[in-house]
Amino acid sequence: MELKNNVPEGPLAEKWTNYKSTMNLVAPNNKRRIEIIVVGTGLAGASAAATLGELGYKVKAFTFHDSPRRAHSIAAQGGINAAKNYQNDGDSVYRLFYDTIKGGDYRSREANVHRLAEVSRNIIDQCVAQGVPFAREYGGLLANRSFGGVQVSRTFYARGQTGQQLLLGAYQALSRQISLGNVQMYNRHEMLDLVKIDGKARGIITRNSLNGKIERHAAHCVVIATGGYGNVFYLSTNAMQCNVTAAWRSVRRGALMANPCFTQIHPTCIPVSGEYQSKLTLMSESLRNDGRVWVPKKKEDVDAIREGKKTGNDIPEEDRDYYLERRYPAFGNLVPRDVASRAAKTVCDQGFGVNKTGLAVYLDFSSAIERYGKTEAHSKGLKNASDEKIRELGRGVIRAKYGNLFQMYEKITGENPYVLPMKIYPAIHYTMGGIWVDYNLETNVPGLFALGECNFSDHGANRLGASALMQGLADGYFVIPYTIGQFLSKEIRTPEISESEQAFIEAEKDTRDRIQKLLTINGSQSVESFHRRLGKITWEYCGMSRNAEGLTKARQMIRELREEFWNDVFVPGTNEEYNPELEKALRVADFLEMGEVMILDALDRNESCGGHFREEYQTEDGEALRRDDEYTYAAAWSWNNGNPQVFKEPLEFENVELKTRSYK
Amino acid sequence: MNWIVNFLTSSIGRKLIMSLTGLFLILFLVVHLAGNLQLLTNDGGEAFNTYAYFMTHNPLIKFISYGNYFFIILHAVIGILLYFKNRKAKGSSYAVSGSSDETSWSSKNMALLGTLILAFIFIHMGDFWFKMKFGNMPDVMSASLGVPVKDLFTRVSTAFDNPVLVIIYLIGQVVLAFHLWHGFASAFQTLGLNHPKYTPIIQGVGKIIAILIPLGFALIPTLHYLDIYLF
Amino acid sequence: MQLTLKVWRQKDSKAKGQLETYKVEADEHMSFLEMLDVLNEDLISQKKEPISFAHDCREGICGTCSLVINGRPHGPQQGTTVCQLHMRSYKDGDTIVVEPWRSAVFPVVKDLVTDRSAFDRIIQAGGFISVNTGQAQDANAIPVDKEDALEAFDAATCIGCGACVAACPNGSAMLFTAAKVSHLALLPQGQVEHKKRTKAMVAQMDKEGFGMCSNIGACEAECPKEISLENIARMNRSYIGAVFTTD
């Protein structure tokens, strides 16, 4: 199969403008009859459903949550990038485009990324008009901060809750369309299959989680915006219910999963505290500005710490290994996410982890507290301040900068980070890979579109901070409303799609059979226990660093686990009731397939780039070694009944030069 | 005129009625207290009986008093309606109640307190107002007016020789105190007046009122029982 | 630590529920929800039906989790959702009673899960600014006073969990509704539709059957985002103003 990316001709900066002006339109009278299904109501889904509703289409929106406002976009902390150049610091659309391409380690599609940078400006305008309470300066204009190591301040934010405020903006726009009757909202409806008629996506099968009713929903096209698959690792910063089912069911019906091995690991999360751990919590990246990362040099100190006989404070300076400062003298504690994460794994693998599980490193603010304390004491004219007084002053400065994060840390761990060094460990945070889409965000299945984290297009092998919100809203507000017309303009003669078509009957039967099968295995192990085991395999062999041997083994392990799952899982209750265990079982079943494809992709990509680090491909000093000659492509996988097959879309870089990143 | 009905039956509209009638009734309490303190004058009832005559014969005061009865009834009726409506909205209650320290007992028991106050008002009016209006209360000559007036003073004085009645009155004032403890500040919140600058003042004034008014009223039966006069 | 849990079990919205007693072995570092996970795994291993409870992000922002613990929505800590509550707040031998939100407008779906869709309908009634995508002017064309923006933000942090309704002895949704009215009223963008919005949202709130506010303040005390009663006062005056100045 040839993957046609449908990128329009012309100079990069003019592609989107020209394309928009010449693309096919659907007349208002036709829009009124054309139905669109939108699955997922996070930033991408809610903004798409609202905008398509505004345009006059008949939209049906679906979420498995009890309300569209619960989508996990709500948890994004840091901010949203936009090339507004309000700070007059030399930002531009091109610079945002370039940073994103480079940050993605040259594995994303130029034209898509440039369009993203272009529409980023409209997003901020739109959100402000909706009433999103962004941070402001005293003059009343919007404030910005810098983020993720770029050289300009282009990040707009609403304290540490930017995702929440943006999602509520989109949710409110969606609510308005619901009240106007343009969008029909289906809460607590989970998509369990995609329905194709004559090769085109024409509907979905859903399960109503309140009563287990299996329903058919037909439309002229289907848009999925169902987020990433980070929970294939079980423990991640994703919400508990984030899942790959809608995307994976689409793959099972012919869509392709692109670059699934590109997963992002965030270096500063609160470590796992025990076997019961259900999810991980992110601590903002900004902490590394003032915190120094270290582990003890001596094994006996490590043991003493694990046994609770010593704390980090008892280890003398000369017995500490500030490994990031040692290995990366130029960037020190401020190396990018992927590098910092891998370094933490290395020291923990060597046995230097500082908590019970051996999977934690210190993030220590004592130097910063002392340094700030001295400056404060000096500026206050306290000449002979005691050490304790200096520390007290220093803690005040740290509190002003990171107070809410320190409080959150203390709530979760019960330890006071002003006194004891924080313990952190990397965790899965975002998945750059996703459903393969062309420039129109249309998958290889005509009439099936994928938006937001659910697709693969914009972040390459690594995503920059504050870009996920930007992409979700760009896709939903400013891309799909135009590009969907390219497909729908050819559908204006298509009558209403009937839900009694054979394809619907079959898909519904498949779904019922799958549910029935899960309910009747009546094995001995819980769904959760399988999910945990899957997570252990994927994290161990396809986490921060990967190698061919481990990946090959992991693939076998996942296959066996899947086999075991389908023979020994226990799902209590029935279909015809509120049954969270059944929902979980359906999701884990899909993760068990998706995980294998992720591992296959990691095995197939014989290079290291971005979040994908293959141990065989590293420089002499252990840095990622990209192989542009052979791997400058997007790998799109079909499921192919359990024998996944890869299709390649070459990535052409006409506007940027491919370079190696270095942080030494 | 539909909008008035809509407004007055909306949640905020009903709250507004509670707030405005409540504030009016507090104003009434102040006036009532000021007048009744004349019961503590040791002049054989001259001042008080004259005052009582004035209050029952001045057309403007009579008009206001009808308004007052109406507001008491309105406040009580809407209050009771709200109570039942809220019980319905709450549905079932918790097996364990563990409320935060930040909410006052008064605020959660306004309906109970209000009902007790209503009961007290009936007792109170039966004791005095009814007897003055419909009973055969003897007249005395008012020195200042030069006309015979009802001798309400003696009736009050005799009534408060009964310790049971004194205790009922004292309980009534405690209940009133609790009702006002929440009611005064709450009325302002309902009117939309809440600001870090002045809300603490409103709350402070509310608490002072909640103590002073019932205390003033409580003096009357207590001192009459003890035969002490202040003026 | 060994704990005794008394958990509300109710098969569906029509069934009659009751408290059932369970023993669970918990670790002080567990979150409250992880303790329930452990109990559920134990129930599943005995082929018993696990306890249904609503949860998702487990970091205090999605507003899904909704447990009343010993009579207090989201448990004993101020400004904390139940997913952020950890077992170190309890000690060995404690008995903990876990119930669902209680409100006639939030019927129990199963066990500890309730239906809060009434909140969505209140927002749909007017909790938005009517601007279509693409109609916006430049973001910096409307300056907003920094203090106003912060105050709007404070109101906008509502996570729609419903603890206010659950805490309110009257089952009132005033704090939820007022938080959205305030958020939009405090910004110049929200002024145009302000009166219409307030009237429509209050009308929908009443229609849903929520109780009437009597200014107890339990909502503010239990709100995990510590949203202030000032917002309710603001909505009251907006509403009264709107009724007397519009058709």
PDB file of N, CA and C in Angstrom, chain C residues 45 51 55 89 161 185 188:
ATOM      1  N   SER C  45     -10.774 -11.747  43.486  1.00  0.00           N
ATOM      2  CA  SER C  45     -10.135 -13.057  43.670  1.00  0.00           C
ATOM      3  C   SER C  45     -11.092 -14.040  44.362  1.00  0.00           C
ATOM      4  N   ILE C  51     -16.393  -3.223  44.180  1.00  0.00           N
ATOM      5  CA  ILE C  51     -17.124  -1.986  44.485  1.00  0.00           C
ATOM      6  C   ILE C  51     -16.923  -0.991  43.343  1.00  0.00           C
ATOM      7  N   HIS C  55     -13.685   7.383  39.223  1.00  0.00           N
ATOM      8  CA  HIS C  55     -12.327   7.924  39.348  1.00  0.00           C
ATOM      9  C   HIS C  55     -11.758   8.013  37.954  1.00  0.00           C
ATOM     10  N   SER C  89      -3.455   9.452  56.534  1.00  0.00           N
ATOM     11  CA  SER C  89      -4.410  10.212  57.338  1.00  0.00           C
ATOM     12  C   SER C  89      -5.188   9.314  58.295  1.00  0.00           C
ATOM     13  N   CYS C 161     -17.068  18.523  40.280  1.00  0.00           N
ATOM     14  CA  CYS C 161     -17.149  17.212  40.940  1.00  0.00           C
ATOM     15  C   CYS C 161     -18.486  17.032  41.648  1.00  0.00           C
ATOM     16  N   ALA C 185     -18.420  36.409  34.178  1.00  0.00           N
ATOM     17  CA  ALA C 185     -18.834  37.787  34.458  1.00  0.00           C
ATOM     18  C   ALA C 185     -17.638  38.687  34.754  1.00  0.00           C
ATOM     19  N   PRO C 188     -14.159  40.859  30.517  1.00  0.00           N
ATOM     20  CA  PRO C 188     -14.914  41.713  29.586  1.00  0.00           C
ATOM     21  C   PRO C 188     -15.603  40.912  28.477  1.00  0.00           C
TER      22      PRO C 188
END
